PDB file of C-alpha atoms in Angstrom:
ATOM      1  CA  UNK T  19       3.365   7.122 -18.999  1.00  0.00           C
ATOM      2  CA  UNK T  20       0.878   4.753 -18.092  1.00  0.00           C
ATOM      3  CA  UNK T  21       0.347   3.937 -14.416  1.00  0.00           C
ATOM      4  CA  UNK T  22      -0.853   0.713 -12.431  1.00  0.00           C
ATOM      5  CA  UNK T  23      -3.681  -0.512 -14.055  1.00  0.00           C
ATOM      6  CA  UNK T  24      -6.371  -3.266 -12.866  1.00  0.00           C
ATOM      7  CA  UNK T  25      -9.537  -4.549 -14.593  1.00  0.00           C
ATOM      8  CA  UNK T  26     -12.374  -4.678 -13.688  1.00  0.00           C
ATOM      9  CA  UNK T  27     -13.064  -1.786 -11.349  1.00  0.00           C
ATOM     10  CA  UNK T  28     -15.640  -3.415  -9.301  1.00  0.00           C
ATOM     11  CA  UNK T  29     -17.054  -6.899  -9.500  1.00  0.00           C
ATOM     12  CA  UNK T  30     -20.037  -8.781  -7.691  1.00  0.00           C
ATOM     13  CA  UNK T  31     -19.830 -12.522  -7.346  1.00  0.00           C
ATOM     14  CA  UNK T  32     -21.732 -15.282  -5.026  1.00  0.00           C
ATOM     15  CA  UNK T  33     -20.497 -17.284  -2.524  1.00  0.00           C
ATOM     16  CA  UNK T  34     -18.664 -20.601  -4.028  1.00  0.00           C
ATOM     17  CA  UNK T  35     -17.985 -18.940  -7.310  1.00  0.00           C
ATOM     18  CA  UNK T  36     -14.226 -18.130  -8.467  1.00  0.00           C
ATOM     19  CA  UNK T  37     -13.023 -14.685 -10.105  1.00  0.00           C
ATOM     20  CA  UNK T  38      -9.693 -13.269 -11.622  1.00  0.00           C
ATOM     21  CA  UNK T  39      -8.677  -9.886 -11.356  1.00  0.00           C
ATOM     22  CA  UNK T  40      -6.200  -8.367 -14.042  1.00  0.00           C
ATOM     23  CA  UNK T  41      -3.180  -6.196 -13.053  1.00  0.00           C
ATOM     24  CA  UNK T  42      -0.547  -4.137 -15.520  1.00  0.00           C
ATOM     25  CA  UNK T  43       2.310  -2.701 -13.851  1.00  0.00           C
ATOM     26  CA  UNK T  44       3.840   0.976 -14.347  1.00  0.00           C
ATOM     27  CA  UNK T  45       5.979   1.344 -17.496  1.00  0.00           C
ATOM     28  CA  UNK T  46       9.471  -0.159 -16.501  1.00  0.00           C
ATOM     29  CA  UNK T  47       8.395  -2.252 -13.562  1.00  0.00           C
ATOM     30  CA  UNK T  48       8.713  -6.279 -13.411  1.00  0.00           C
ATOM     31  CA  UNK T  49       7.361  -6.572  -9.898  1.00  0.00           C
ATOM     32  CA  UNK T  50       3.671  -6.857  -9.259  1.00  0.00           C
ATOM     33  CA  UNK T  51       2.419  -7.594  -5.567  1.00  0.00           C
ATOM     34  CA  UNK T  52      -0.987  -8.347  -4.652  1.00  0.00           C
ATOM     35  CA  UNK T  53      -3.096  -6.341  -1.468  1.00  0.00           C
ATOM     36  CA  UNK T  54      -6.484  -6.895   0.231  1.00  0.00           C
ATOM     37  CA  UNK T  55      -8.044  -4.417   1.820  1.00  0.00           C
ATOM     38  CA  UNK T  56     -10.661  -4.611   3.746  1.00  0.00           C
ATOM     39  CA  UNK T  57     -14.067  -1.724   4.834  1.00  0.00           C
ATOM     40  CA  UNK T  58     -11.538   0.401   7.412  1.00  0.00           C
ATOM     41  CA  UNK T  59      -8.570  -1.619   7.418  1.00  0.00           C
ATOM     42  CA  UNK T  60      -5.078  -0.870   5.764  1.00  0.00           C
ATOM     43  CA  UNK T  61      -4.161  -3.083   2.982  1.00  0.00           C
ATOM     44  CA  UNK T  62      -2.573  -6.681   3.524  1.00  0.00           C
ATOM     45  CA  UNK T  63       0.205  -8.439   1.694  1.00  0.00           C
ATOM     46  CA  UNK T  64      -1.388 -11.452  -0.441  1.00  0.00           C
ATOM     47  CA  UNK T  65       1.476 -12.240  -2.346  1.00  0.00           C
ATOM     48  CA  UNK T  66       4.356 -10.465  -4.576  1.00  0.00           C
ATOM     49  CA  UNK T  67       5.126 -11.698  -8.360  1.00  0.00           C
ATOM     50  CA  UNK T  68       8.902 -11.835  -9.862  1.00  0.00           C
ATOM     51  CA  UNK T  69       9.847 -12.985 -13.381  1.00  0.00           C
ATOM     52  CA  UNK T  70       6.532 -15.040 -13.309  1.00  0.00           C
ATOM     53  CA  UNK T  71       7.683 -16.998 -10.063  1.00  0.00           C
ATOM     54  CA  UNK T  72       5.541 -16.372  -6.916  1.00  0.00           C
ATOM     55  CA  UNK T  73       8.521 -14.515  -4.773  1.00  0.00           C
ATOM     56  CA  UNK T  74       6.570 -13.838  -1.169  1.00  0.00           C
ATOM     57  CA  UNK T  75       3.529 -14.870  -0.017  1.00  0.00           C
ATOM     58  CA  UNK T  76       1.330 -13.549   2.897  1.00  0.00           C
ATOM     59  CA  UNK T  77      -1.178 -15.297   5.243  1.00  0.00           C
ATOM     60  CA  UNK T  78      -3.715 -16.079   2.996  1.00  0.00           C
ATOM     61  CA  UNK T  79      -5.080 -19.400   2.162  1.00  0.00           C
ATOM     62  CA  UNK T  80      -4.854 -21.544  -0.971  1.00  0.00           C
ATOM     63  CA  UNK T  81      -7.707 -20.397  -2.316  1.00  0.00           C
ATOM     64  CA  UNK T  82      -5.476 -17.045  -3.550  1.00  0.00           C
ATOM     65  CA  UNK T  83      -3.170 -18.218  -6.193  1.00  0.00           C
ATOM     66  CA  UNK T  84      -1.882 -15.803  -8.940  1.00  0.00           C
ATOM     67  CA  UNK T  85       0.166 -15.594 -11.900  1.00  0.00           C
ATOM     68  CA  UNK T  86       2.682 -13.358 -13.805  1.00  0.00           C
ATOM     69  CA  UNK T  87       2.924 -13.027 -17.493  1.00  0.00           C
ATOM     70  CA  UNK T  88       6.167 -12.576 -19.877  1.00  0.00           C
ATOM     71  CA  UNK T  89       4.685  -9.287 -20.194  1.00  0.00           C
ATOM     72  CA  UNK T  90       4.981  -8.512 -16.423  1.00  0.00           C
ATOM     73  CA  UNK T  91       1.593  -8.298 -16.453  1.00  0.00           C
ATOM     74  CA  UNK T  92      -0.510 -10.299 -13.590  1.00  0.00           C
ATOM     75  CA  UNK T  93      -3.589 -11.980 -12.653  1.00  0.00           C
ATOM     76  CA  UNK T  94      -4.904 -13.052  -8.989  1.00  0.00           C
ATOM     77  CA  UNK T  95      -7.426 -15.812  -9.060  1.00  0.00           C
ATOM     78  CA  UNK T  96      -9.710 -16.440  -5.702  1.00  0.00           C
ATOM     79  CA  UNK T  97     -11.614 -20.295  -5.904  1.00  0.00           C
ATOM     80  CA  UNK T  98     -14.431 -20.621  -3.453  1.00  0.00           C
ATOM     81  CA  UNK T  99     -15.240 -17.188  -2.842  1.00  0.00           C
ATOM     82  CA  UNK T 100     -16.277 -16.196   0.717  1.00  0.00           C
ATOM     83  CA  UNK T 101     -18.100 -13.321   2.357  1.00  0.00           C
ATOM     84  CA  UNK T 102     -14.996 -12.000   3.677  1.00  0.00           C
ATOM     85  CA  UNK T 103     -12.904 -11.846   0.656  1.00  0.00           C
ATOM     86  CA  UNK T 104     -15.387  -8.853   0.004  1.00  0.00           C
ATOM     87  CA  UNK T 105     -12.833  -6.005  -0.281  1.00  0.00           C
ATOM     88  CA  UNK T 106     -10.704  -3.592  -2.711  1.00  0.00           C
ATOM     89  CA  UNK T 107      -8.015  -5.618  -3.868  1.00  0.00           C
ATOM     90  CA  UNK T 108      -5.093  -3.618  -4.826  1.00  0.00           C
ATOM     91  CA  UNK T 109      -2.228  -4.518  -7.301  1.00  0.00           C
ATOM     92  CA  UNK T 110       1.279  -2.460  -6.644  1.00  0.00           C
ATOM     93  CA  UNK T 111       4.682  -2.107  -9.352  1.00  0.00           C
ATOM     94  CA  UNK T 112       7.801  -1.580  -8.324  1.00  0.00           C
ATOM     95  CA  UNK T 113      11.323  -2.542  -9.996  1.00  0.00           C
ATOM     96  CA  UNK T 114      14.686  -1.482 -11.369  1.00  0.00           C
ATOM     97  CA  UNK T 115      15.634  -1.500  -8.008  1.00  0.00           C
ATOM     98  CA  UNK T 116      13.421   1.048  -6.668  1.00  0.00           C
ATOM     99  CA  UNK T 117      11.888   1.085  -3.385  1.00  0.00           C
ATOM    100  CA  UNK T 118       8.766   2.736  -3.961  1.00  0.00           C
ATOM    101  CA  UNK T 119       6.090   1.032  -4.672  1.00  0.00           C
ATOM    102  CA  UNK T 120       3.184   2.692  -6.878  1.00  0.00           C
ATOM    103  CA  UNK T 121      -0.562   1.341  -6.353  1.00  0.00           C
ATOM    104  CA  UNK T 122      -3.565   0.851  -8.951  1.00  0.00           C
ATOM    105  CA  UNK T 123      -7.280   2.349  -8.327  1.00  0.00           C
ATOM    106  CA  UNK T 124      -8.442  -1.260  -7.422  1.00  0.00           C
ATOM    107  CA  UNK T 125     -11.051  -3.982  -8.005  1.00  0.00           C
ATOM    108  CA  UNK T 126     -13.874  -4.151  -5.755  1.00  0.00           C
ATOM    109  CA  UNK T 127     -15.300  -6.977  -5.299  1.00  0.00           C
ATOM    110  CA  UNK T 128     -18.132  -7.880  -3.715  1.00  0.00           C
ATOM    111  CA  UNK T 129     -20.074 -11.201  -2.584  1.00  0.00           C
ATOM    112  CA  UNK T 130     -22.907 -11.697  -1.764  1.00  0.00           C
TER     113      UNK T 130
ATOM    114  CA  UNK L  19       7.976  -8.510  13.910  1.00  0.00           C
ATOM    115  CA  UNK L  20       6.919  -5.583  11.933  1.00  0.00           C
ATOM    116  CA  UNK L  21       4.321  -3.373  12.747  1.00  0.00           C
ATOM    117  CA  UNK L  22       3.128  -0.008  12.235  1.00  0.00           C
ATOM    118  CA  UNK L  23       1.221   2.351  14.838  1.00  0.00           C
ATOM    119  CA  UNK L  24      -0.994   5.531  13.911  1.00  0.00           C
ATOM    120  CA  UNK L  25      -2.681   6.488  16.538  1.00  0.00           C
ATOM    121  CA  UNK L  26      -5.139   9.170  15.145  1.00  0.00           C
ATOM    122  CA  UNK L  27      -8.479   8.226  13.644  1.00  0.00           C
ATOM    123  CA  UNK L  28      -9.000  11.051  12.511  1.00  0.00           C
ATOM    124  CA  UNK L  29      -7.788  15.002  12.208  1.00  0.00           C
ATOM    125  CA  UNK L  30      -9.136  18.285  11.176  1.00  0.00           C
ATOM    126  CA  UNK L  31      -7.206  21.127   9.544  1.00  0.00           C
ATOM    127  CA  UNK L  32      -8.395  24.307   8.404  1.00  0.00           C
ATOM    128  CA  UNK L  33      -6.990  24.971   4.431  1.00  0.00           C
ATOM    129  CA  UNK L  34      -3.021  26.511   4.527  1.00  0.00           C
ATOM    130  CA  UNK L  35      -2.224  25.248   7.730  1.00  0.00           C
ATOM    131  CA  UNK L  36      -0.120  22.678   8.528  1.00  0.00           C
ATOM    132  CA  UNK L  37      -0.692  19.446   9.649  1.00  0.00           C
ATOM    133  CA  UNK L  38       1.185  16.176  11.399  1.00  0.00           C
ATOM    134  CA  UNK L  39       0.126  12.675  10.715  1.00  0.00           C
ATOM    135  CA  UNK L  40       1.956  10.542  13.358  1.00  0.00           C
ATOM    136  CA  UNK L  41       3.507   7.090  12.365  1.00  0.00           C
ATOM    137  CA  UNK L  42       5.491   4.336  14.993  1.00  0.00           C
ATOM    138  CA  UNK L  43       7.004   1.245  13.641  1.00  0.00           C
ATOM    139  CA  UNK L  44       8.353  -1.426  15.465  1.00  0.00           C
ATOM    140  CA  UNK L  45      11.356  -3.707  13.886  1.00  0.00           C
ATOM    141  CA  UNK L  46      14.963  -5.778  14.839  1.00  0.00           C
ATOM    142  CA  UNK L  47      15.745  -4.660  11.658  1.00  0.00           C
ATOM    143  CA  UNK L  48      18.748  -2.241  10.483  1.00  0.00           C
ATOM    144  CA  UNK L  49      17.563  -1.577   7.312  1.00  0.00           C
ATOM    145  CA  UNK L  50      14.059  -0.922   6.181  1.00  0.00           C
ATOM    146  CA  UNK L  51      11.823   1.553   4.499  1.00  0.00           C
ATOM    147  CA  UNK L  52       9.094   3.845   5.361  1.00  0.00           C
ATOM    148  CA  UNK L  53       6.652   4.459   2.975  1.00  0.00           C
ATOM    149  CA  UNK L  54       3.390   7.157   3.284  1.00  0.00           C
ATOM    150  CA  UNK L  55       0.368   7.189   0.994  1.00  0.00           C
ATOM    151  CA  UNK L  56      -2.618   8.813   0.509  1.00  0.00           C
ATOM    152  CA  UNK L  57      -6.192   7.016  -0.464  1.00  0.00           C
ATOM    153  CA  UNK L  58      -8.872   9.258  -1.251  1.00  0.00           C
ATOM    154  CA  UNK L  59     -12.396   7.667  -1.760  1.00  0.00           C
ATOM    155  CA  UNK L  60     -11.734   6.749  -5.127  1.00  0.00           C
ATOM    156  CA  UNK L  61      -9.419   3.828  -3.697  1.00  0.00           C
ATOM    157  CA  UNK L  62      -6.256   4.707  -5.570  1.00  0.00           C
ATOM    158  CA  UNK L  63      -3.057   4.386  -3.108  1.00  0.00           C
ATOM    159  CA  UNK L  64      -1.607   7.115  -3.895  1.00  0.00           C
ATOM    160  CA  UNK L  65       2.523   7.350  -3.462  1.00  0.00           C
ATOM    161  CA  UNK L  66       3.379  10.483  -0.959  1.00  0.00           C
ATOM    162  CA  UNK L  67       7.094   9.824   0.143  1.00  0.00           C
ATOM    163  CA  UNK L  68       9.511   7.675   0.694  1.00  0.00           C
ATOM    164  CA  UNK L  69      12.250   7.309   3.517  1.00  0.00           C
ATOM    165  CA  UNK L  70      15.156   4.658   3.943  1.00  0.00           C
ATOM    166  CA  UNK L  71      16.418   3.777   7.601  1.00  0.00           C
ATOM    167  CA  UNK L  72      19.995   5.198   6.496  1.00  0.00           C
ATOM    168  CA  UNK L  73      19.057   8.032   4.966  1.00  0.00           C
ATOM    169  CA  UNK L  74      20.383  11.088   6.951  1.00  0.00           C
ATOM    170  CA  UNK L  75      17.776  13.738   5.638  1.00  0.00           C
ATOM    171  CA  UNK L  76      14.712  13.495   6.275  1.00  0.00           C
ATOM    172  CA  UNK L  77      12.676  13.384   3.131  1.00  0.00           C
ATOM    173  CA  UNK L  78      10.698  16.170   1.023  1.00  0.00           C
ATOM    174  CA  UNK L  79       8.452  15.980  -1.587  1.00  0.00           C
ATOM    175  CA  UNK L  80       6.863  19.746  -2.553  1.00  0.00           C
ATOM    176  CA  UNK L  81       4.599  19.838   0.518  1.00  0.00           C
ATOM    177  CA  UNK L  82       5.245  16.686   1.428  1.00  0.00           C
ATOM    178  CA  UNK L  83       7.928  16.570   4.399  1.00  0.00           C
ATOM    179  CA  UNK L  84       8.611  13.145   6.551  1.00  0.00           C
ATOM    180  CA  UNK L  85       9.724  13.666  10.030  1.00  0.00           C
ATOM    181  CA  UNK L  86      12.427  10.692  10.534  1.00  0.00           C
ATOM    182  CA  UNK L  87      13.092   9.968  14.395  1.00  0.00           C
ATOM    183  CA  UNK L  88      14.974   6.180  14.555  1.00  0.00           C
ATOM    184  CA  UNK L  89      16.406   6.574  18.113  1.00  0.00           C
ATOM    185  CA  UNK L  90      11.896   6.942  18.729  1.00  0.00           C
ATOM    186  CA  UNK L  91      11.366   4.376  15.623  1.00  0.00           C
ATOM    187  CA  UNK L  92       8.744   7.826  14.405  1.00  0.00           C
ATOM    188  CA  UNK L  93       8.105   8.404  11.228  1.00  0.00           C
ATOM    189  CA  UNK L  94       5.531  11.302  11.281  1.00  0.00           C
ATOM    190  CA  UNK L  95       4.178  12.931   7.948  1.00  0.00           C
ATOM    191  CA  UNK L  96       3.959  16.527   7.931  1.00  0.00           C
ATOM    192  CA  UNK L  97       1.840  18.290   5.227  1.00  0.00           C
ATOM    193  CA  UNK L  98       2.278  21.838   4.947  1.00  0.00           C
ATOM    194  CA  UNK L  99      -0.133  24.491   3.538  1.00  0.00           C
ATOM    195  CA  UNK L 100      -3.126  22.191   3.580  1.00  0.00           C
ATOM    196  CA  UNK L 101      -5.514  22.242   0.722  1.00  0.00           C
ATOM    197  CA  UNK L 102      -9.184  20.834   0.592  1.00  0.00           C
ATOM    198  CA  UNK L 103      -8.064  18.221  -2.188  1.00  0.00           C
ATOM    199  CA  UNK L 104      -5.451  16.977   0.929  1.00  0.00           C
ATOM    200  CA  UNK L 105      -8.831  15.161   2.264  1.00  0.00           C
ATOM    201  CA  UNK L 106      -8.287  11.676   2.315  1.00  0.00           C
ATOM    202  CA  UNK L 107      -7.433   8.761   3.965  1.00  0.00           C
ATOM    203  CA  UNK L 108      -3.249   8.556   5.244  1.00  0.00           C
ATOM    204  CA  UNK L 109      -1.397   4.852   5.413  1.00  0.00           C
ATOM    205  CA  UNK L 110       2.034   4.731   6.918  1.00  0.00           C
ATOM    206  CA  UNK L 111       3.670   1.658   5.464  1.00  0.00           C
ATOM    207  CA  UNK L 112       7.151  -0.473   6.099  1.00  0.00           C
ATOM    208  CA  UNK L 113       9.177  -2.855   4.461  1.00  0.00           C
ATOM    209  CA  UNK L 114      11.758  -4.395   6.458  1.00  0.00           C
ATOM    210  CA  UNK L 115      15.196  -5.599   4.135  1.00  0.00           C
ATOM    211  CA  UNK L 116      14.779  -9.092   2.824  1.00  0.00           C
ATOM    212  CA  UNK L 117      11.141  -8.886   2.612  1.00  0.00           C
ATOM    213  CA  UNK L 118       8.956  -7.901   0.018  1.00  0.00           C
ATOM    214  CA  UNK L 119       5.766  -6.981   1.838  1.00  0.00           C
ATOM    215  CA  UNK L 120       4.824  -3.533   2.606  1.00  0.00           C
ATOM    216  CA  UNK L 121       2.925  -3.645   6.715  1.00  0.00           C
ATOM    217  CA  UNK L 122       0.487  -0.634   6.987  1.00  0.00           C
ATOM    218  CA  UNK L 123      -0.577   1.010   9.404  1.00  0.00           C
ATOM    219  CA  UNK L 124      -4.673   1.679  10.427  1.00  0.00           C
ATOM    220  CA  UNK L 125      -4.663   4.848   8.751  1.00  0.00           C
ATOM    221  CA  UNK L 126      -5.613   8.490   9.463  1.00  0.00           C
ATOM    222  CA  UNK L 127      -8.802  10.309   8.002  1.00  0.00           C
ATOM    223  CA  UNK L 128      -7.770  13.763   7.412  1.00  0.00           C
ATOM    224  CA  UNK L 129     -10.331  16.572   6.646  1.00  0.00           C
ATOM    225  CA  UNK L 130      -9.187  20.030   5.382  1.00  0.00           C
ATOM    226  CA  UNK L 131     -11.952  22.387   6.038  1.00  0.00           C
ATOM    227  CA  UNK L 132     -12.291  25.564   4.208  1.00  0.00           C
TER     228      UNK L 132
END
């Protein structure tokens, strides 16, 4: 059984350019949220994906926008990339009504 | 507003003993969820255990034990027999009812020494 997994591991981009990071949930899940976390921080909410509808968001700007597939499958897109969105960005399953929430390994991405 | 509290940087354990990771949480809510995980340097959150605000046990998971206080709003992980592969970082999360967001804490750097 296949866990959370993202694509690419890590990533380097400049400053103005725009990335997408990919995002399959656990076997069974239809709930994909979205985390940032930055150098000695714990992660933070970006946003949480239901039945391809954006269900939550967190307080993050514009810029973050996202996108859920039929396949539950999802994709977080950052435009105008700055310094600080260097970080591991973490994608997390959950669903049939369970509570726990199961992480991916993470893209790093880094600009420069 | 949520928010979590751990108030140890960092803690050092010599292999087979046990160990307390100390969690606080702050919420007007009845019914919410504490979460623990444990991030070792590959980055991978990895699921530890799980407790709900009405559950009356405290919850295990093999070594795994969380130490439920709600009257104190504590939610302390306890680890028993530590190993050397228990070296990692330690989030204490929440998720209040109604919302979909987990709130983490700062972490805890544990180090098992031999």
């Amino acid at each position: 059984d296949a866990g959370v997994t993202q694509s690419p591991t890590h990533l380097i981009k400049t400053r103005g350019q725009q990335v997408t990071l990919r995002c399959s949930p656990k076997s069974g899940h239809d709930t994909v949220s979205w985390y940032q976390q930055a150098l000695g921080q714990g992660p933070q909410f970006i946003f949480q994906y239901y039945e391809e509808e954006e269900r939550q968001r967190g307080n993050f700007p514009d810029r973050f926008s996202g996108h859920q597939f039929p396949n539950y499958s999802s994709e977080l897109n950052v435009n105008a990339l700055l310094l600080g969105d260097s970080a591991l960005y973490l994608c997390a399953s959950n669903g049939g009504g369970n509570e726990k929430l199961f992480f991916g390994s993470g893209t790093q991405l880094s600009v420069l | 507003a949520q928010k979590i509290t751990q108030t140890q940087p960092g803690m050092f354990v010599q292999e087979k003993e046990a160990v307390t990771l100390d969690c606080t949480y702050d919420t007007s809510d009845q019914s919410y969820g504490l979460f623990w995980y444990k991030q070792p340097s590959s980055g991978e959150m990895i699921f530890l255990i799980y407790q709900g605000s009405y559950d009356e046990q405290n919850a295990t998971e093999g070594r795994y034990s969380l130490n439920f206080q709600k009257a104190r709003k504590s939610a302390n992980l306890v680890i028993s027999a530590s190993q050397l592969g228990d070296s990692a970082m330690y989030f204490c999360a929440m998720r209040e009812r109604g919302f979909q967001k987990l709130v983490f804490g700062t972490g805890t750097r544990l180090l098992v020494s031999p």
